[in-house]
Coordinates of C-alpha atoms in Angstrom, one line a residue:
Chain F
D14 CA 10.5 223.5 19.2
G15 CA 13.0 224.3 21.8
G16 CA 16.8 224.8 21.0
I17 CA 19.5 226.8 20.8
T18 CA 20.1 229.2 18.2
Q19 CA 22.9 230.7 16.8
S20 CA 23.3 233.3 14.3
P21 CA 24.6 234.1 11.8
K22 CA 26.4 230.9 10.4
Y23 CA 28.5 232.3 9.0
L24 CA 30.3 235.4 9.6
F25 CA 32.9 237.6 7.9
R26 CA 34.9 240.7 9.6
K27 CA 37.9 242.6 8.7
E28 CA 40.9 243.0 11.1
G29 CA 40.4 245.3 14.0
Q30 CA 36.6 245.4 13.9
N31 CA 34.4 244.0 17.2
V32 CA 31.9 241.4 16.2
T33 CA 29.3 240.3 18.5
L34 CA 28.3 236.3 18.0
S35 CA 24.1 235.8 19.4
C36 CA 23.1 232.7 21.3
E37 CA 20.0 232.2 22.0
Q38 CA 17.5 228.9 23.9
N39 CA 14.1 228.5 24.8
L40 CA 15.2 225.3 27.2
N41 CA 14.7 227.1 30.5
H42 CA 18.3 226.3 31.2
D43 CA 20.2 228.1 33.8
A44 CA 23.7 228.1 32.5
M45 CA 25.2 229.0 29.1
Y46 CA 29.0 228.2 27.5
W47 CA 30.5 229.5 24.7
Y48 CA 33.7 227.5 23.1
R49 CA 35.9 228.0 20.7
Q50 CA 37.2 225.1 18.3
D51 CA 39.8 225.2 15.9
P52 CA 40.7 223.1 12.9
G53 CA 41.2 219.3 14.1
Q54 CA 40.9 220.3 17.7
G55 CA 38.4 220.3 20.7
L56 CA 36.4 222.8 21.9
R57 CA 37.9 225.0 24.3
L58 CA 35.8 227.7 26.4
I59 CA 36.0 230.7 26.6
Y60 CA 33.5 232.0 29.2
Y61 CA 30.7 230.2 31.2
S62 CA 27.2 231.8 33.0
Q63 CA 25.3 230.3 35.4
I64 CA 22.8 232.9 35.9
V65 CA 21.9 236.1 34.8
N66 CA 24.1 239.4 35.4
D67 CA 26.6 236.9 36.6
F68 CA 29.6 234.9 33.9
Q69 CA 33.0 233.4 34.6
K70 CA 36.2 233.6 32.4
G71 CA 37.1 229.9 30.5
D72 CA 40.3 229.3 29.4
I73 CA 40.6 231.4 26.8
A74 CA 38.9 234.5 27.5
E75 CA 41.4 237.4 26.7
G76 CA 40.0 239.5 23.9
Y77 CA 36.6 238.4 24.1
S78 CA 33.4 239.7 26.1
V79 CA 29.9 238.5 27.4
S80 CA 26.7 239.5 29.1
R81 CA 23.6 237.8 30.5
E82 CA 21.1 240.0 30.6
K83 CA 18.8 237.7 30.1
K84 CA 18.3 234.2 30.7
E85 CA 17.4 233.0 27.4
S86 CA 20.1 235.4 25.8
F87 CA 24.5 235.1 25.9
P88 CA 25.8 237.0 22.7
L89 CA 29.5 236.8 22.8
T90 CA 31.9 239.8 21.5
V91 CA 35.2 239.1 19.9
T92 CA 37.2 242.0 20.4
S93 CA 40.4 243.7 18.5
A94 CA 42.6 242.9 21.3
Q95 CA 42.0 238.8 20.0
K96 CA 44.8 238.1 18.2
N97 CA 43.9 234.9 15.9
P98 CA 39.6 235.2 15.9
T99 CA 39.1 233.2 13.1
A100 CA 37.1 229.7 14.3
F101 CA 34.1 228.5 14.7
Y102 CA 32.1 229.0 17.7
L103 CA 29.8 227.2 19.7
C104 CA 27.2 228.0 22.4
A105 CA 25.4 225.2 24.8
S106 CA 23.6 225.1 27.6
K107 CA 22.7 223.3 30.4
P108 CA 20.4 222.9 33.3
L109 CA 21.1 223.3 36.5
A110 CA 18.6 221.5 38.6
G111 CA 18.0 217.7 38.5
G112 CA 21.6 216.4 38.4
Y113 CA 21.9 216.3 34.7
N114 CA 25.5 217.2 33.6
E115 CA 24.5 217.2 29.5
Q116 CA 25.4 220.0 27.3
F117 CA 23.1 221.1 24.3
F118 CA 24.8 222.4 22.1
G119 CA 23.3 225.2 18.7
P120 CA 25.1 224.9 15.0
G121 CA 27.6 227.0 16.0
T122 CA 28.9 230.6 14.3
R123 CA 32.0 230.2 11.5
L124 CA 33.7 233.5 11.6
T125 CA 36.4 234.7 9.4
V126 CA 38.1 237.8 10.3
L127 CA 40.0 239.2 6.5
Chain R
Q25 CA 45.0 218.6 27.9
L26 CA 43.0 217.0 30.5
L27 CA 41.6 214.7 28.5
E28 CA 43.1 212.6 26.0
Q29 CA 41.4 210.3 23.3
S30 CA 42.9 207.7 21.5
P31 CA 42.7 207.1 18.7
Q32 CA 42.8 209.9 16.9
F33 CA 42.0 208.6 13.5
L34 CA 40.2 205.7 12.8
S35 CA 39.5 204.1 9.3
I36 CA 36.7 201.3 9.4
Q37 CA 34.8 198.9 6.7
E38 CA 31.2 199.3 7.3
G39 CA 30.1 197.0 9.3
E40 CA 32.9 196.4 11.7
N41 CA 32.8 197.2 15.6
L42 CA 35.2 200.1 17.2
T43 CA 36.7 201.4 20.4
V44 CA 37.5 204.8 20.9
Y45 CA 39.2 205.5 24.6
C46 CA 39.5 208.9 26.6
N47 CA 42.0 208.7 29.6
S48 CA 42.8 211.3 32.6
S49 CA 45.3 212.1 35.3
S50 CA 42.4 213.8 36.8
V51 CA 38.9 212.4 39.1
F52 CA 36.0 213.5 36.9
S53 CA 32.2 213.3 38.6
S54 CA 30.2 212.6 35.1
L55 CA 31.8 212.1 31.5
Q56 CA 29.6 212.8 28.2
W57 CA 30.5 211.5 25.1
Y58 CA 29.3 213.2 21.9
R59 CA 29.9 213.2 18.5
Q60 CA 30.2 216.1 15.8
E61 CA 29.1 216.0 12.1
P62 CA 31.5 218.6 10.0
G63 CA 30.4 222.0 10.7
E64 CA 27.2 221.5 12.9
G65 CA 27.1 221.3 17.2
P66 CA 28.5 218.5 18.9
V67 CA 25.4 216.2 20.1
L68 CA 25.0 214.2 23.3
L69 CA 25.5 210.4 22.7
I70 CA 26.0 209.0 26.2
A71 CA 26.1 210.3 29.5
L72 CA 27.9 208.5 32.5
Y73 CA 27.4 209.2 36.2
K74 CA 28.6 206.5 38.8
A75 CA 31.9 204.8 39.0
G76 CA 31.7 201.7 36.8
E77 CA 28.7 202.6 35.2
L78 CA 28.1 200.7 31.7
T79 CA 25.4 202.1 29.6
S80 CA 24.1 201.6 26.2
N81 CA 22.1 203.7 23.3
G82 CA 21.4 201.2 20.2
R83 CA 24.6 199.9 18.7
L84 CA 26.6 202.2 21.2
T85 CA 27.6 201.4 24.3
A86 CA 29.6 203.6 27.1
Q87 CA 31.5 203.0 30.8
F88 CA 33.0 204.9 33.5
G89 CA 36.0 203.7 34.4
I90 CA 36.0 202.4 38.3
T91 CA 38.8 205.1 39.5
R92 CA 36.6 207.9 37.1
K93 CA 39.3 209.0 35.2
D94 CA 38.5 206.7 32.3
S95 CA 36.1 205.7 29.8
F96 CA 35.2 203.9 26.5
L97 CA 33.1 203.6 23.7
N98 CA 32.3 201.5 21.7
I99 CA 29.9 201.1 18.4
S100 CA 28.6 198.1 17.1
A101 CA 27.8 197.1 13.4
S102 CA 29.3 200.5 11.9
I103 CA 27.3 202.3 9.4
P104 CA 27.9 205.5 6.8
S105 CA 26.0 207.5 8.8
D106 CA 28.6 207.4 11.8
V107 CA 30.9 209.2 10.5
G108 CA 32.0 212.5 12.4
I109 CA 34.2 213.1 15.3
Y110 CA 33.6 211.7 18.8
F111 CA 34.3 213.8 21.9
C112 CA 34.5 212.5 25.3
A113 CA 33.7 215.6 28.0
G114 CA 33.4 215.7 31.8
Q115 CA 33.8 217.5 34.6
L116 CA 35.8 217.6 37.7
K117 CA 34.9 216.5 40.9
F118 CA 35.8 219.7 42.5
N119 CA 34.7 222.0 39.5
G120 CA 31.1 220.9 38.3
N121 CA 30.6 223.7 36.7
Q122 CA 33.2 223.5 33.9
F123 CA 33.5 220.9 31.3
Y124 CA 36.6 220.2 29.8
F125 CA 36.5 218.4 26.2
G126 CA 39.1 215.2 24.7
T127 CA 40.8 216.0 21.9
G128 CA 38.3 213.9 19.7
T129 CA 38.6 210.8 17.4
S130 CA 38.0 211.1 13.6
L131 CA 35.8 208.4 12.5
T132 CA 35.8 207.0 8.9
V133 CA 33.2 204.5 7.9
I134 CA 34.4 202.7 4.3
P135 CA 31.0 201.4 2.5

């Protein structure tokens, strides 16, 4: 089955600790995205990547870091510099070829910082 | 907020029709409608690419405005499993790499 997996589904961390959220896709999509969603709000872009070893900041990149060493993987690290990290994090991917502007989303990771 | 949605909340009786609106002052090259259930990722419902385009997916119908600044999503004969949050999302004409999401519409369907 092709799709996007995010792990874990729920994550708890103590304040001041860095934490890495996993995102893997087997759709052979070139572009991958990380979004943050707070209760009752829409999705806000953290980072996105169109090719391996390249990524761009979104609207709320401060306190986050990413890497794109493989096409299938786009992990997100929430650093201790992120002032309010508790949120629902969503990973998405999209093919660049074919003219399709449709994102496919993973199931999300809910991060709670205690 | 680049994309404004209305209404923010919608509560209807099963079987009724509903319409959600998405508006912006910016021009988009494409626009999509997604539905999100609690604790899950959004799922694509309809994608729109051409100005004025009208597209259906079962009981769902969406149209992209002539100016590419607005859209609506209509759901006919609502059923309880339609509940969730509906988002519009789009790519700007001058920056196709980034998606912008609307504020969301929370739908409740009363059996």
